[in-house]
Amino acid sequence: KAGVTQTPRYLIKTRGQQVTLSCSPISGHRSVSWYQQTPGQGLQFLFEYFSETQRNKGNFPGRFSGRQFSNSRSEMNVSTLELGDSALYLCASSLSGRAGGELFFGEGSRLTVL
Amino acid sequence: EDQVTQSPEALRLQEGESSSLNCSYTVSGLRGLFWYRQDPGKGPEFLFTLYSAGEEKEKERLKATLTKKESFLHITAPKPEDSATYLCAVQAEGNFNKFYFGSGTKLNVKP
């Protein structure tokens, strides 16, 4: 069974640009979450989607947005990039539609903003 | 505010030297406490879920326990391949798949 797939794995952008990251969840998983991981802040919750609806959102500015498609694949977008957006962006999928249940993470997209 | 604190930040052990990692939490209604392992350059890998105080889970050399305020991850006779960062996360009641993660404990087991 294929795991969570994230693309691209690595990318370099400059300040002011925008970026789109993609995530394909495990087959059958309808919940997709996004996390930002940095050395200083650890893993921080960005948002979670279930059946194309955003159910929960973390404390990030509006420059961070996401969406989920009918096949459960998800994308997140960061506009007007800042140096502080450099991080590992992790996508996780979950089987359960209810609250609870473990997350299955992809290997992440490492974003560097110059 | 929901919060997770892990200690120590880093731990160096000799192979075979048992120890424990701590995860203390404050959450308004605990739905579940989760332990993950993360290797460099990889995403976190699920280890255990604990739902209520007194619960214990075991997997090979790892054993996770839960009280009302903290969780411990006990590592018995660790091997070098156990070297990784161990993350603790909590989920509050009613929060759809929103997890609060601790900053992790980086474990280094020397042969």
Coordinates of C-alpha atoms in Angstrom, one line a residue:
Chain A
K1 CA 0.0 0.0 0.0
A2 CA 1.5 3.3 -1.1
G3 CA 2.2 5.8 1.7
V4 CA 1.6 9.6 1.7
T5 CA 3.3 11.2 -1.2
Q6 CA 4.4 14.8 -1.2
T7 CA 5.8 16.8 -4.1
P8 CA 8.1 18.5 -4.6
R9 CA 10.5 17.2 -2.0
Y10 CA 12.8 20.2 -2.1
L11 CA 12.3 23.7 -3.5
I12 CA 14.0 27.1 -3.3
K13 CA 12.1 30.3 -3.7
T14 CA 12.8 34.0 -3.2
R15 CA 11.0 36.4 -0.9
G16 CA 7.7 37.6 -2.4
Q17 CA 7.1 34.6 -4.5
Q18 CA 4.4 32.1 -4.0
V19 CA 4.6 28.3 -3.7
T20 CA 2.2 25.4 -4.1
L21 CA 2.8 22.0 -2.4
S22 CA 1.0 18.8 -3.2
C23 CA 0.0 15.8 -1.1
S24 CA -1.5 12.5 -2.1
P25 CA -2.9 10.7 0.9
I26 CA -3.0 6.9 1.5
S27 CA -5.8 5.3 -0.6
G28 CA -9.0 5.4 1.3
H29 CA -7.9 8.2 3.7
R30 CA -10.3 11.2 3.5
S31 CA -8.6 13.4 6.1
V32 CA -5.5 15.4 5.2
S33 CA -3.6 17.7 7.5
W34 CA -0.7 20.0 7.0
Y35 CA 2.0 20.9 9.5
Q36 CA 5.0 23.2 9.4
Q37 CA 8.1 22.0 11.1
T38 CA 11.0 24.3 12.1
P39 CA 13.9 23.8 14.5
G40 CA 12.7 26.5 16.7
Q41 CA 8.9 25.9 16.8
G42 CA 8.7 22.2 16.2
L43 CA 5.6 20.9 14.4
Q44 CA 2.8 23.4 14.1
F45 CA -0.7 22.7 12.8
L46 CA -1.7 24.6 9.7
F47 CA -5.1 23.1 8.7
E48 CA -7.1 19.9 8.2
Y49 CA -9.4 18.9 5.4
F50 CA -12.0 16.2 5.2
S51 CA -14.2 15.6 2.2
E52 CA -13.1 18.9 0.6
T53 CA -14.0 20.9 3.7
Q54 CA -11.6 22.7 6.0
R55 CA -12.6 21.5 9.5
N56 CA -9.8 23.1 11.5
K57 CA -7.2 25.8 11.1
G58 CA -4.1 26.7 13.0
N59 CA -2.8 30.2 13.9
F60 CA -1.1 31.1 10.7
P61 CA -1.6 34.2 8.6
G62 CA -3.9 34.2 5.6
R63 CA -0.9 33.9 3.3
F64 CA -1.2 30.2 4.1
S65 CA -4.1 28.4 2.4
G66 CA -5.1 25.0 1.3
R67 CA -7.7 23.0 -0.5
Q68 CA -8.7 19.4 -1.0
F69 CA -10.0 17.8 -4.1
S70 CA -12.7 15.2 -4.6
N71 CA -10.1 12.4 -4.8
S72 CA -8.8 13.5 -1.4
R73 CA -5.5 14.9 -2.8
S74 CA -4.6 18.2 -1.2
E75 CA -2.6 21.3 -2.0
M76 CA -1.3 24.1 0.2
N77 CA -0.3 27.5 -1.0
V78 CA 1.9 30.1 0.5
S79 CA 1.8 33.5 -1.0
T80 CA 4.2 36.4 -0.6
L81 CA 6.9 34.3 0.8
E82 CA 9.0 35.5 3.8
L83 CA 12.3 34.3 5.0
G84 CA 10.6 32.8 8.1
D85 CA 8.5 30.5 5.9
S86 CA 11.6 28.3 5.3
A87 CA 10.6 25.0 6.9
L88 CA 9.7 21.4 6.3
Y89 CA 6.0 21.2 5.3
L90 CA 4.5 17.9 6.3
C91 CA 1.3 16.4 5.1
A92 CA -0.5 13.7 7.0
S93 CA -3.5 11.6 6.2
S94 CA -5.9 9.8 8.4
L95 CA -8.5 7.1 7.9
S96 CA -11.0 8.2 10.5
G97 CA -13.6 10.7 9.8
R98 CA -14.2 11.2 13.5
A99 CA -11.8 13.0 15.8
G100 CA -9.0 10.7 16.8
G101 CA -6.8 8.2 15.1
E102 CA -3.2 8.3 14.2
L103 CA -1.7 10.4 11.4
F104 CA 0.4 8.9 8.6
F105 CA 3.0 11.4 7.5
G106 CA 4.7 12.0 4.2
E107 CA 8.4 12.7 4.0
G108 CA 7.7 16.4 3.6
S109 CA 8.5 19.3 1.2
R110 CA 11.5 21.3 2.3
L111 CA 11.1 24.9 1.4
T112 CA 14.0 27.4 1.5
V113 CA 13.2 31.0 1.0
L114 CA 16.1 33.3 0.0
Chain B
E1 CA -4.1 27.0 26.0
D2 CA -3.3 23.4 25.0
Q3 CA 0.4 22.7 25.5
V4 CA 2.9 19.9 25.3
T5 CA 6.4 19.9 26.8
Q6 CA 9.0 17.2 26.3
S7 CA 12.1 16.5 28.3
P8 CA 15.0 16.1 28.0
E9 CA 15.6 17.9 24.7
A10 CA 18.5 15.4 23.9
L11 CA 19.5 12.1 25.5
R12 CA 22.7 10.1 24.9
L13 CA 22.7 6.5 26.0
Q14 CA 25.0 3.6 25.7
E15 CA 23.6 0.6 24.0
G16 CA 21.7 -1.4 26.6
E17 CA 21.3 1.5 29.0
S18 CA 17.6 1.9 29.7
S19 CA 15.9 5.3 30.2
S20 CA 12.7 7.2 30.0
L21 CA 11.5 10.2 28.0
N22 CA 8.9 12.5 29.4
C23 CA 5.9 14.3 27.9
S24 CA 3.8 16.6 30.1
Y25 CA 0.7 18.2 28.7
T26 CA -2.1 20.5 29.5
V27 CA -5.2 20.1 27.4
S28 CA -8.9 20.9 27.8
G29 CA -10.2 17.4 27.6
L30 CA -7.8 14.8 26.3
R31 CA -9.0 12.8 23.3
G32 CA -5.7 10.9 22.9
L33 CA -1.9 11.1 23.4
F34 CA 0.3 9.9 20.6
W35 CA 4.0 9.0 20.3
Y36 CA 5.8 9.3 17.0
R37 CA 9.4 8.6 15.9
Q38 CA 11.1 10.8 13.4
D39 CA 14.3 9.9 11.6
P40 CA 16.4 12.7 9.9
G41 CA 14.9 13.8 6.6
K42 CA 11.7 11.7 7.1
G43 CA 8.2 12.4 8.3
P44 CA 7.1 11.2 11.8
E45 CA 6.2 7.6 12.1
F46 CA 3.4 6.5 14.4
L47 CA 4.3 4.4 17.5
F48 CA 1.5 4.5 20.1
T49 CA -1.9 6.0 21.0
L50 CA -2.9 6.2 24.7
Y51 CA -6.4 7.3 25.6
S52 CA -6.8 7.2 29.3
A53 CA -4.8 7.4 32.5
G54 CA -3.3 4.1 33.5
E55 CA -3.1 2.8 30.0
E56 CA 0.1 1.2 28.7
K57 CA 1.3 0.1 25.3
E58 CA 4.4 -1.9 24.3
K59 CA 6.3 -2.4 21.1
E60 CA 9.6 -4.2 21.1
R61 CA 11.9 -2.2 23.4
L62 CA 9.5 0.7 23.8
K63 CA 6.7 1.1 26.4
A64 CA 4.4 4.1 26.7
T65 CA 2.5 5.0 29.8
L66 CA -0.1 7.7 30.5
T67 CA -1.1 9.6 33.6
K68 CA -3.5 12.5 33.9
K69 CA -0.7 15.0 33.4
E70 CA 2.1 13.2 31.6
S71 CA 3.2 10.3 29.5
F72 CA 6.5 8.4 29.6
L73 CA 8.2 6.5 26.8
H74 CA 10.4 3.9 28.4
I75 CA 13.2 2.5 26.3
T76 CA 14.6 -0.8 27.6
A77 CA 18.1 -2.0 26.5
P78 CA 18.2 0.4 23.5
K79 CA 20.1 -0.3 20.3
P80 CA 21.8 2.1 18.0
E81 CA 18.9 1.8 15.5
D82 CA 16.6 3.3 18.2
S83 CA 18.4 6.6 17.6
A84 CA 15.8 9.1 16.4
T85 CA 13.7 12.1 17.6
Y86 CA 10.7 11.0 19.6
L87 CA 7.7 13.3 19.4
C88 CA 4.7 13.4 21.7
A89 CA 1.4 14.9 20.5
V90 CA -2.0 15.4 22.1
Q91 CA -5.4 15.8 20.6
A92 CA -8.2 17.6 22.5
E93 CA -11.8 16.6 22.5
G94 CA -13.8 18.0 19.6
N95 CA -10.7 19.0 17.6
F96 CA -10.9 17.2 14.3
N97 CA -7.4 15.8 13.7
K98 CA -5.7 18.9 15.2
F99 CA -2.7 17.8 17.2
Y100 CA -0.4 19.7 19.5
F101 CA 3.2 18.4 19.2
G102 CA 6.0 18.7 21.7
S103 CA 9.4 19.8 20.5
G104 CA 10.7 16.3 20.8
T105 CA 13.5 14.4 22.4
K106 CA 16.5 13.6 20.3
L107 CA 17.8 10.2 21.3
N108 CA 21.3 9.0 20.4
V109 CA 22.3 5.5 21.3
K110 CA 26.0 4.7 21.0
P111 CA 27.2 1.1 20.4

